[in-house]
Structure formats: C-alpha cells, structure tokens
Amino acid sequence: MYLFKRKDDLERHLSIARKEGKRIGFVPTMGALHQGHLSLISAAKENTDLVVCSIFVNPTQFNDPADFEKYPITIDQDILQLTATGTDVLFLPSVQEMYPNGLAPEMHYDFGPLETVLEGAHRPGHFQGVGQVVHKLLNLVRPDKLFMGQKDFQQCLIINRLIKILNLGVELVICPTLREQDGLAMSSRNLRLNPTERQNALHISRALYYIKDNLTKGSLKEITGDAINELKGKGFDVDYLDMVSILPDGNVDFPATPGKEPLFAVVAAREISSNVRLIDNMRVN
Ligand code: PAF
C-alpha cells in the first residue's frame, strides 16, 4: 500500500493510474477503522481497479470541541487493516495540508432543507464542514466511484446533493450499515464506551427494531413516542428519533408522511453515563 501525506504526491500517483485506464474507488474516513469501513474498502475493490482510502479527522465538521478532542485515533491498527484488505493508497494529510489557508469556510454549500433538520438541527455547521472536506478530497482524488456507509444516513444525502450541485461527476455508492452480533451499529465512537456503556448502547438499535416490528400497530407518532420513552428510561438523552422518507429529488420528507416508501427510522441519542452521542437508522418498510 502506498501512503501519501502530501496532496501533490497523491495527485501525481493517481494521474499515472488514470492514464493507465484504472478506475478509481474512494473511501473517505476519519480513521478508527472497523468492519463497516472495511466493507466499504471491499465494495470499492470489487467495483473499481484502484482503491484510495483517506484518514483525516476533519476539524471543521465538529461543532463540539470535546467530541473532536476525544475522537479515537488508532492509526497503526488502521494501516495494518487497510494493508490486509488490499487498499492500494492511503492518503493521510495533516490539517495544514488540507487547510493551508486556515479553517474558515471558502464557500457556502446550498444543501437546502436537508441541512437544518435532524443532525443539522443538533449540529449546526456540521454538514458545511463535511461538504467542505469531501469537496476538497474529491477534487484531489477525482474518483470514479465514492463509497459511503448508510449508517451516516443524512451525510449520504448531503454528499449526493454536493455531487449534484457542483456537478462533480462521481457515482455515490451507499453500502449497508454493519452491525455487531447483538445489533449495535458499528461506529468509531463505540471505542469510547466501557463494557457497561457498550451494553447499554444496544438500546439504540433495539428502539429501531421495535419501530420496524410495530409499524402497523399504531400511528407513527405513537410508536416513535414509545421508543423515545424507552430510550430515556435506559439513560439516554434523545436528540431525535423520527421517521423520514426520501423524496425523488434526494431530499428528505420530514416528518414522514405515513405510507410513504422508503421509510426510515433515524435516531441520535447521547448515552448519559459515557456522554457519547451515537446515531443509527433503519429502513422500516
Ligand atoms: O463519515 C466520516 O467519517 C466523515 O464525515 C467523512 C465523510 C470522512 C468526512 O470527514
């Protein structure tokens, strides 16, 4: 695996690959890699000729400085896992390399109503930061296909829109969320949970399964209300637990109109004893 820390080295390497006719697959990450990330690498390997992964904990997308400081960093293990999975190139830039002119936004992205609901309502500025860094990375890597996980449901919709509004000409491939055997969605932030908190975190996916199993037994409002109360009782601050459906233009219909397809239950909740905020989502019809 090649490891590049500088943009120009990465660009030189990829321009040669492109001239050789290789199709490039790209998996952007913030490191602390788990099986979910590795499944994106595998999907990229199956569908393209050269797989680039980036690891960059992007400061501009953290609205909470404590979350940024505590973001897990496991770079040595990440490199071993990427090598074992057959990643061709790892891009590992510094903050200075990505933001030579400072962290202030260079442009504003028009993500429409998507930006201010759900995650956007609770993490102001988050999606502008995600847009900023993914835009920079796509301009550098210029992949044919971009691989992202459905775990970050709204992020996928935002990037879909970024690609459309800027006409970036890359295909977004959304891969399914991977879960631990007991149902917990794989996430880098799970590393911040001790065994008791990790056990408690299970209630998040349980809430989504509860909605899925009971969808026809009451109104959406009643069912989500029950699931929220259950989570609160188990020691969570619930930022949101809602139903959304995706409109043909890629926006979300929120709150969802009953009967719409596809319908997703989406949740963000803070496990109070660890103060770790987790997100998850599930298609329920
Ligand atoms: O999902 C993530 O890990 C990040 O938001 C991303 C897409 C790598 C941008 O920093």
mmCIF file of C-alpha atoms and ligand atoms in Angstrom:
data_model
loop_
_atom_site.group_PDB
_atom_site.id
_atom_site.type_symbol
_atom_site.label_atom_id
_atom_site.label_comp_id
_atom_site.label_asym_id
_atom_site.label_seq_id
_atom_site.Cartn_x
_atom_site.Cartn_y
_atom_site.Cartn_z
ATOM 1 C CA MET A 1 0.000 0.000 0.000
ATOM 2 C CA TYR A 2 1.272 3.490 -0.835
ATOM 3 C CA LEU A 3 0.933 6.080 1.907
ATOM 4 C CA PHE A 4 0.886 9.747 0.898
ATOM 5 C CA LYS A 5 0.778 12.668 3.281
ATOM 6 C CA ARG A 6 1.040 15.352 0.623
ATOM 7 C CA LYS A 7 -1.579 16.305 -1.933
ATOM 8 C CA ASP A 8 0.848 16.674 -4.847
ATOM 9 C CA ASP A 9 2.332 13.176 -4.287
ATOM 10 C CA LEU A 10 -1.171 11.698 -4.225
ATOM 11 C CA GLU A 11 -2.228 13.582 -7.349
ATOM 12 C CA ARG A 12 0.912 12.522 -9.253
ATOM 13 C CA HIS A 13 0.365 8.856 -8.368
ATOM 14 C CA LEU A 14 -3.305 8.940 -9.333
ATOM 15 C CA SER A 15 -2.773 10.769 -12.594
ATOM 16 C CA ILE A 16 -0.449 7.943 -13.743
ATOM 17 C CA ALA A 17 -3.059 5.342 -12.694
ATOM 18 C CA ARG A 18 -5.744 7.267 -14.574
ATOM 19 C CA LYS A 19 -3.574 7.354 -17.729
ATOM 20 C CA GLU A 20 -3.251 3.572 -17.430
ATOM 21 C CA GLY A 21 -7.055 3.434 -17.622
ATOM 22 C CA LYS A 22 -7.601 2.467 -13.982
ATOM 23 C CA ARG A 23 -10.976 3.299 -12.440
ATOM 24 C CA ILE A 24 -10.539 4.808 -9.009
ATOM 25 C CA GLY A 25 -12.664 3.964 -5.971
ATOM 26 C CA PHE A 26 -12.529 6.257 -2.940
ATOM 27 C CA VAL A 27 -13.393 5.650 0.720
ATOM 28 C CA PRO A 28 -13.054 8.805 2.868
ATOM 29 C CA THR A 29 -12.786 8.125 6.620
ATOM 30 C CA MET A 30 -11.737 9.694 9.886
ATOM 31 C CA GLY A 31 -9.849 6.550 10.923
ATOM 32 C CA ALA A 32 -10.512 4.329 13.977
ATOM 33 C CA LEU A 33 -11.457 1.816 11.314
ATOM 34 C CA HIS A 34 -13.866 -1.054 11.946
ATOM 35 C CA GLN A 35 -15.508 -3.754 9.831
ATOM 36 C CA GLY A 36 -18.001 -1.199 8.499
ATOM 37 C CA HIS A 37 -15.170 0.816 6.912
ATOM 38 C CA LEU A 38 -13.508 -2.360 5.679
ATOM 39 C CA SER A 39 -16.737 -3.410 3.966
ATOM 40 C CA LEU A 40 -16.579 -0.115 2.036
ATOM 41 C CA ILE A 41 -12.993 -0.929 1.011
ATOM 42 C CA SER A 42 -14.140 -4.391 -0.136
ATOM 43 C CA ALA A 43 -17.003 -2.889 -2.145
ATOM 44 C CA ALA A 44 -14.537 -0.441 -3.728
ATOM 45 C CA LYS A 45 -12.159 -3.293 -4.576
ATOM 46 C CA GLU A 46 -14.937 -5.245 -6.245
ATOM 47 C CA ASN A 47 -16.158 -2.309 -8.297
ATOM 48 C CA THR A 48 -13.026 -0.368 -9.268
ATOM 49 C CA ASP A 49 -9.349 -1.006 -10.158
ATOM 50 C CA LEU A 50 -7.557 1.151 -7.590
ATOM 51 C CA VAL A 51 -8.788 1.846 -4.070
ATOM 52 C CA VAL A 52 -7.891 5.043 -2.244
ATOM 53 C CA CYS A 53 -8.765 5.493 1.430
ATOM 54 C CA SER A 54 -8.254 8.762 3.279
ATOM 55 C CA ILE A 55 -7.885 9.149 7.023
ATOM 56 C CA PHE A 56 -8.407 12.701 8.210
ATOM 57 C CA VAL A 57 -10.172 13.812 11.367
ATOM 58 C CA ASN A 58 -11.721 16.916 9.876
ATOM 59 C CA PRO A 59 -11.846 19.753 12.446
ATOM 60 C CA THR A 60 -14.408 21.822 10.530
ATOM 61 C CA GLN A 61 -17.218 19.279 10.927
ATOM 62 C CA PHE A 62 -17.080 19.083 14.737
ATOM 63 C CA ASN A 63 -19.493 21.518 16.328
ATOM 64 C CA ASP A 64 -18.464 20.188 19.761
ATOM 65 C CA PRO A 65 -14.728 20.707 20.508
ATOM 66 C CA ALA A 66 -14.779 17.936 23.165
ATOM 67 C CA ASP A 67 -16.027 15.442 20.555
ATOM 68 C CA PHE A 68 -13.132 16.453 18.277
ATOM 69 C CA GLU A 69 -10.539 16.099 21.028
ATOM 70 C CA LYS A 70 -11.851 12.699 22.087
ATOM 71 C CA TYR A 71 -12.244 11.298 18.593
ATOM 72 C CA PRO A 72 -10.443 7.918 18.716
ATOM 73 C CA ILE A 73 -7.148 7.674 16.833
ATOM 74 C CA THR A 74 -5.801 4.186 16.065
ATOM 75 C CA ILE A 75 -3.575 4.908 13.087
ATOM 76 C CA ASP A 76 -1.145 1.946 13.405
ATOM 77 C CA GLN A 77 -4.017 -0.545 13.558
ATOM 78 C CA ASP A 78 -5.784 1.283 10.723
ATOM 79 C CA ILE A 79 -2.732 0.916 8.478
ATOM 80 C CA LEU A 80 -2.500 -2.818 9.253
ATOM 81 C CA GLN A 81 -6.193 -3.322 8.475
ATOM 82 C CA LEU A 82 -6.042 -1.340 5.248
ATOM 83 C CA THR A 83 -2.992 -3.284 4.090
ATOM 84 C CA ALA A 84 -4.696 -6.594 4.938
ATOM 85 C CA THR A 85 -7.818 -5.575 2.988
ATOM 86 C CA GLY A 86 -5.770 -4.750 -0.107
ATOM 87 C CA THR A 87 -6.164 -0.958 -0.125
ATOM 88 C CA ASP A 88 -3.886 0.489 -2.806
ATOM 89 C CA VAL A 89 -3.382 4.021 -1.480
ATOM 90 C CA LEU A 90 -3.801 5.668 1.912
ATOM 91 C CA PHE A 91 -3.974 9.456 1.994
ATOM 92 C CA LEU A 92 -3.091 10.733 5.469
ATOM 93 C CA PRO A 93 -2.874 14.525 5.333
ATOM 94 C CA SER A 94 -2.247 16.989 8.165
ATOM 95 C CA VAL A 95 -4.676 19.806 8.973
ATOM 96 C CA GLN A 96 -2.186 22.249 7.400
ATOM 97 C CA GLU A 97 -2.085 20.159 4.217
ATOM 98 C CA MET A 98 -5.892 20.159 3.906
ATOM 99 C CA TYR A 99 -6.472 23.715 5.102
ATOM 100 C CA PRO A 100 -3.374 25.745 4.121
ATOM 101 C CA ASN A 101 -5.422 28.964 4.272
ATOM 102 C CA GLY A 102 -6.987 28.251 7.665
ATOM 103 C CA LEU A 103 -10.246 26.634 8.703
ATOM 104 C CA ALA A 104 -12.644 29.424 7.684
ATOM 105 C CA PRO A 105 -15.115 28.258 5.016
ATOM 106 C CA GLU A 106 -14.061 29.124 1.467
ATOM 107 C CA MET A 107 -17.590 28.742 0.142
ATOM 108 C CA HIS A 108 -21.125 28.037 1.321
ATOM 109 C CA TYR A 109 -22.909 24.944 0.035
ATOM 110 C CA ASP A 110 -26.622 25.110 -0.650
ATOM 111 C CA PHE A 111 -27.861 21.831 0.783
ATOM 112 C CA GLY A 112 -31.425 23.116 1.018
ATOM 113 C CA PRO A 113 -33.750 21.996 3.838
ATOM 114 C CA LEU A 114 -31.646 18.832 4.334
ATOM 115 C CA GLU A 115 -29.054 20.859 6.177
ATOM 116 C CA THR A 116 -31.222 22.096 9.020
ATOM 117 C CA VAL A 117 -33.239 19.027 10.017
ATOM 118 C CA LEU A 118 -32.273 16.051 12.242
ATOM 119 C CA GLU A 119 -28.432 16.017 12.537
ATOM 120 C CA GLY A 120 -28.326 19.514 11.077
ATOM 121 C CA ALA A 121 -30.653 20.883 13.756
ATOM 122 C CA HIS A 122 -28.457 19.477 16.538
ATOM 123 C CA ARG A 123 -25.025 20.013 14.992
ATOM 124 C CA PRO A 124 -25.017 23.496 13.463
ATOM 125 C CA GLY A 125 -22.376 23.869 10.757
ATOM 126 C CA HIS A 126 -21.624 20.132 10.714
ATOM 127 C CA PHE A 127 -22.733 19.481 7.152
ATOM 128 C CA GLN A 128 -20.981 22.584 5.800
ATOM 129 C CA GLY A 129 -17.772 21.133 7.315
ATOM 130 C CA VAL A 130 -18.450 17.703 5.832
ATOM 131 C CA GLY A 131 -19.199 19.302 2.441
ATOM 132 C CA GLN A 132 -16.028 21.371 2.610
ATOM 133 C CA VAL A 133 -13.705 18.431 3.293
ATOM 134 C CA VAL A 134 -15.399 15.944 0.961
ATOM 135 C CA HIS A 135 -15.334 18.552 -1.830
ATOM 136 C CA LYS A 136 -11.584 19.058 -1.293
ATOM 137 C CA LEU A 137 -10.942 15.300 -1.166
ATOM 138 C CA LEU A 138 -13.000 14.623 -4.310
ATOM 139 C CA ASN A 139 -11.103 17.337 -6.180
ATOM 140 C CA LEU A 140 -7.822 15.668 -5.211
ATOM 141 C CA VAL A 141 -8.721 12.019 -5.736
ATOM 142 C CA ARG A 142 -11.164 12.552 -8.650
ATOM 143 C CA PRO A 143 -12.607 9.050 -8.158
ATOM 144 C CA ASP A 144 -14.994 7.277 -10.493
ATOM 145 C CA LYS A 145 -16.916 5.943 -7.515
ATOM 146 C CA LEU A 146 -17.261 7.165 -3.938
ATOM 147 C CA PHE A 147 -18.193 4.635 -1.226
ATOM 148 C CA MET A 148 -20.031 5.688 1.935
ATOM 149 C CA GLY A 149 -21.950 3.884 4.669
ATOM 150 C CA GLN A 150 -25.699 4.093 5.213
ATOM 151 C CA LYS A 151 -25.005 4.408 8.943
ATOM 152 C CA ASP A 152 -24.473 8.127 8.201
ATOM 153 C CA PHE A 153 -27.867 8.361 6.532
ATOM 154 C CA GLN A 154 -28.151 12.126 6.247
ATOM 155 C CA GLN A 155 -24.487 12.533 5.331
ATOM 156 C CA CYS A 156 -25.093 10.269 2.322
ATOM 157 C CA LEU A 157 -27.965 12.515 1.213
ATOM 158 C CA ILE A 158 -25.840 15.628 1.719
ATOM 159 C CA ILE A 159 -22.967 14.205 -0.352
ATOM 160 C CA ASN A 160 -25.432 13.103 -3.013
ATOM 161 C CA ARG A 161 -26.570 16.709 -3.190
ATOM 162 C CA LEU A 162 -22.981 18.062 -3.134
ATOM 163 C CA ILE A 163 -22.178 15.908 -6.170
ATOM 164 C CA LYS A 164 -25.299 17.178 -7.951
ATOM 165 C CA ILE A 165 -24.980 20.909 -7.209
ATOM 166 C CA LEU A 166 -21.282 21.009 -8.106
ATOM 167 C CA ASN A 167 -21.636 18.590 -10.996
ATOM 168 C CA LEU A 168 -18.734 16.509 -9.697
ATOM 169 C CA GLY A 169 -19.481 13.539 -11.941
ATOM 170 C CA VAL A 170 -18.721 10.834 -9.394
ATOM 171 C CA GLU A 171 -21.004 7.905 -8.641
ATOM 172 C CA LEU A 172 -22.003 7.622 -4.973
ATOM 173 C CA VAL A 173 -22.289 4.013 -3.801
ATOM 174 C CA ILE A 174 -24.080 3.655 -0.457
ATOM 175 C CA CYS A 175 -23.223 0.448 1.417
ATOM 176 C CA PRO A 176 -25.348 -1.131 4.173
ATOM 177 C CA THR A 177 -24.691 -0.469 7.866
ATOM 178 C CA LEU A 178 -22.750 -3.278 9.518
ATOM 179 C CA ARG A 179 -23.905 -4.346 12.978
ATOM 180 C CA GLU A 180 -22.245 -6.224 15.819
ATOM 181 C CA GLN A 181 -23.847 -9.616 16.509
ATOM 182 C CA ASP A 182 -26.097 -8.059 19.147
ATOM 183 C CA GLY A 183 -27.355 -5.350 16.749
ATOM 184 C CA LEU A 184 -25.229 -2.317 17.722
ATOM 185 C CA ALA A 185 -24.309 -0.367 14.584
ATOM 186 C CA MET A 186 -20.534 -0.334 14.080
ATOM 187 C CA SER A 187 -19.099 3.096 14.772
ATOM 188 C CA SER A 188 -15.701 4.531 15.658
ATOM 189 C CA ARG A 189 -17.320 6.229 18.653
ATOM 190 C CA ASN A 190 -18.183 2.800 20.138
ATOM 191 C CA LEU A 191 -14.498 2.667 21.135
ATOM 192 C CA ARG A 192 -15.239 5.353 23.718
ATOM 193 C CA LEU A 193 -17.731 3.129 25.589
ATOM 194 C CA ASN A 194 -16.729 0.969 28.566
ATOM 195 C CA PRO A 195 -18.280 -2.552 28.699
ATOM 196 C CA THR A 196 -21.352 -1.410 30.702
ATOM 197 C CA GLU A 197 -21.972 1.585 28.449
ATOM 198 C CA ARG A 198 -21.376 -0.597 25.393
ATOM 199 C CA GLN A 199 -24.087 -2.964 26.657
ATOM 200 C CA ASN A 200 -26.437 -0.050 27.268
ATOM 201 C CA ALA A 201 -25.799 1.332 23.762
ATOM 202 C CA LEU A 202 -27.703 -1.681 22.445
ATOM 203 C CA HIS A 203 -30.956 0.061 23.286
ATOM 204 C CA ILE A 204 -30.473 2.346 20.290
ATOM 205 C CA SER A 205 -30.736 -0.396 17.682
ATOM 206 C CA ARG A 206 -33.428 -2.088 19.789
ATOM 207 C CA ALA A 207 -35.523 1.082 19.518
ATOM 208 C CA LEU A 208 -35.244 0.932 15.718
ATOM 209 C CA TYR A 209 -36.152 -2.767 15.592
ATOM 210 C CA TYR A 210 -39.104 -2.009 17.870
ATOM 211 C CA ILE A 211 -40.379 0.567 15.369
ATOM 212 C CA LYS A 212 -39.846 -1.800 12.460
ATOM 213 C CA ASP A 213 -41.733 -4.616 14.193
ATOM 214 C CA ASN A 214 -44.638 -2.445 15.371
ATOM 215 C CA LEU A 215 -45.059 -0.153 12.394
ATOM 216 C CA THR A 216 -48.570 -1.265 11.578
ATOM 217 C CA LYS A 217 -49.758 -1.406 15.190
ATOM 218 C CA GLY A 218 -50.276 2.312 15.797
ATOM 219 C CA SER A 219 -49.621 5.787 14.436
ATOM 220 C CA LEU A 220 -46.012 6.724 13.617
ATOM 221 C CA LYS A 221 -46.184 9.316 16.375
ATOM 222 C CA GLU A 222 -47.289 6.798 18.999
ATOM 223 C CA ILE A 223 -44.664 4.241 18.048
ATOM 224 C CA THR A 224 -41.764 6.705 17.948
ATOM 225 C CA GLY A 225 -43.068 8.226 21.212
ATOM 226 C CA ASP A 226 -42.925 4.798 22.889
ATOM 227 C CA ALA A 227 -39.414 4.165 21.565
ATOM 228 C CA ILE A 228 -38.217 7.594 22.783
ATOM 229 C CA ASN A 229 -39.621 6.987 26.259
ATOM 230 C CA GLU A 230 -37.950 3.593 26.392
ATOM 231 C CA LEU A 231 -34.571 5.131 25.455
ATOM 232 C CA LYS A 232 -34.976 7.914 28.007
ATOM 233 C CA GLY A 233 -35.712 5.308 30.667
ATOM 234 C CA LYS A 234 -32.484 3.489 29.791
ATOM 235 C CA GLY A 235 -30.266 6.527 30.380
ATOM 236 C CA PHE A 236 -30.226 8.373 27.055
ATOM 237 C CA ASP A 237 -30.722 11.983 26.077
ATOM 238 C CA VAL A 238 -32.556 11.653 22.789
ATOM 239 C CA ASP A 239 -31.717 14.392 20.264
ATOM 240 C CA TYR A 240 -34.234 12.922 17.833
ATOM 241 C CA LEU A 241 -35.924 9.689 16.952
ATOM 242 C CA ASP A 242 -38.039 10.252 13.886
ATOM 243 C CA MET A 243 -39.371 8.797 10.708
ATOM 244 C CA VAL A 244 -38.230 10.146 7.350
ATOM 245 C CA SER A 245 -38.763 9.125 3.771
ATOM 246 C CA ILE A 246 -36.607 10.047 0.801
ATOM 247 C CA LEU A 247 -38.127 12.177 -1.939
ATOM 248 C CA PRO A 248 -37.256 11.574 -5.592
ATOM 249 C CA ASP A 249 -35.048 14.705 -5.584
ATOM 250 C CA GLY A 250 -32.900 13.244 -2.779
ATOM 251 C CA ASN A 251 -34.366 15.488 -0.078
ATOM 252 C CA VAL A 252 -35.990 14.004 2.994
ATOM 253 C CA ASP A 253 -39.685 14.147 3.711
ATOM 254 C CA PHE A 254 -39.641 15.027 7.395
ATOM 255 C CA PRO A 255 -41.659 14.272 9.412
ATOM 256 C CA ALA A 256 -42.553 11.418 7.096
ATOM 257 C CA THR A 257 -45.953 11.146 5.512
ATOM 258 C CA PRO A 258 -47.437 7.813 6.698
ATOM 259 C CA GLY A 259 -47.476 5.140 3.998
ATOM 260 C CA LYS A 260 -44.558 6.655 2.061
ATOM 261 C CA GLU A 261 -41.768 4.364 0.831
ATOM 262 C CA PRO A 262 -38.950 4.046 1.573
ATOM 263 C CA LEU A 263 -39.484 4.917 5.205
ATOM 264 C CA PHE A 264 -36.551 5.128 7.611
ATOM 265 C CA ALA A 265 -36.420 5.439 11.381
ATOM 266 C CA VAL A 266 -33.471 7.688 12.318
ATOM 267 C CA VAL A 267 -32.078 8.252 15.784
ATOM 268 C CA ALA A 268 -29.385 10.263 17.575
ATOM 269 C CA ALA A 269 -29.020 9.826 21.318
ATOM 270 C CA ARG A 270 -26.396 10.542 23.934
ATOM 271 C CA GLU A 271 -25.604 7.722 26.333
ATOM 272 C CA ILE A 272 -25.583 9.782 29.512
ATOM 273 C CA SER A 273 -23.000 7.913 31.603
ATOM 274 C CA SER A 274 -20.375 7.973 28.810
ATOM 275 C CA ASN A 275 -21.558 11.242 27.217
ATOM 276 C CA VAL A 276 -21.071 9.554 23.837
ATOM 277 C CA ARG A 277 -23.554 10.551 21.149
ATOM 278 C CA LEU A 278 -24.494 7.728 18.787
ATOM 279 C CA ILE A 279 -26.555 7.709 15.609
ATOM 280 C CA ASP A 280 -28.290 4.887 13.787
ATOM 281 C CA ASN A 281 -31.049 4.362 11.224
ATOM 282 C CA MET A 282 -33.055 1.534 9.719
ATOM 283 C CA ARG A 283 -35.380 1.084 6.800
ATOM 284 C CA VAL A 284 -38.657 0.039 8.369
ATOM 285 C CA ASN A 285 -40.898 -0.716 5.394
HETATM 286 O O1 PAF B 1 -18.107 9.856 7.789
HETATM 287 C C1 PAF B 1 -16.986 10.316 8.045
HETATM 288 O O2 PAF B 1 -16.101 9.632 8.574
HETATM 289 C C2 PAF B 1 -16.684 11.775 7.724
HETATM 290 O O3 PAF B 1 -17.796 12.573 7.925
HETATM 291 C C3 PAF B 1 -16.092 11.985 6.311
HETATM 292 C C4 PAF B 1 -17.083 11.606 5.222
HETATM 293 C C5 PAF B 1 -14.815 11.165 6.156
HETATM 294 C C6 PAF B 1 -15.741 13.466 6.120
HETATM 295 O O4 PAF B 1 -14.814 13.905 7.058
#
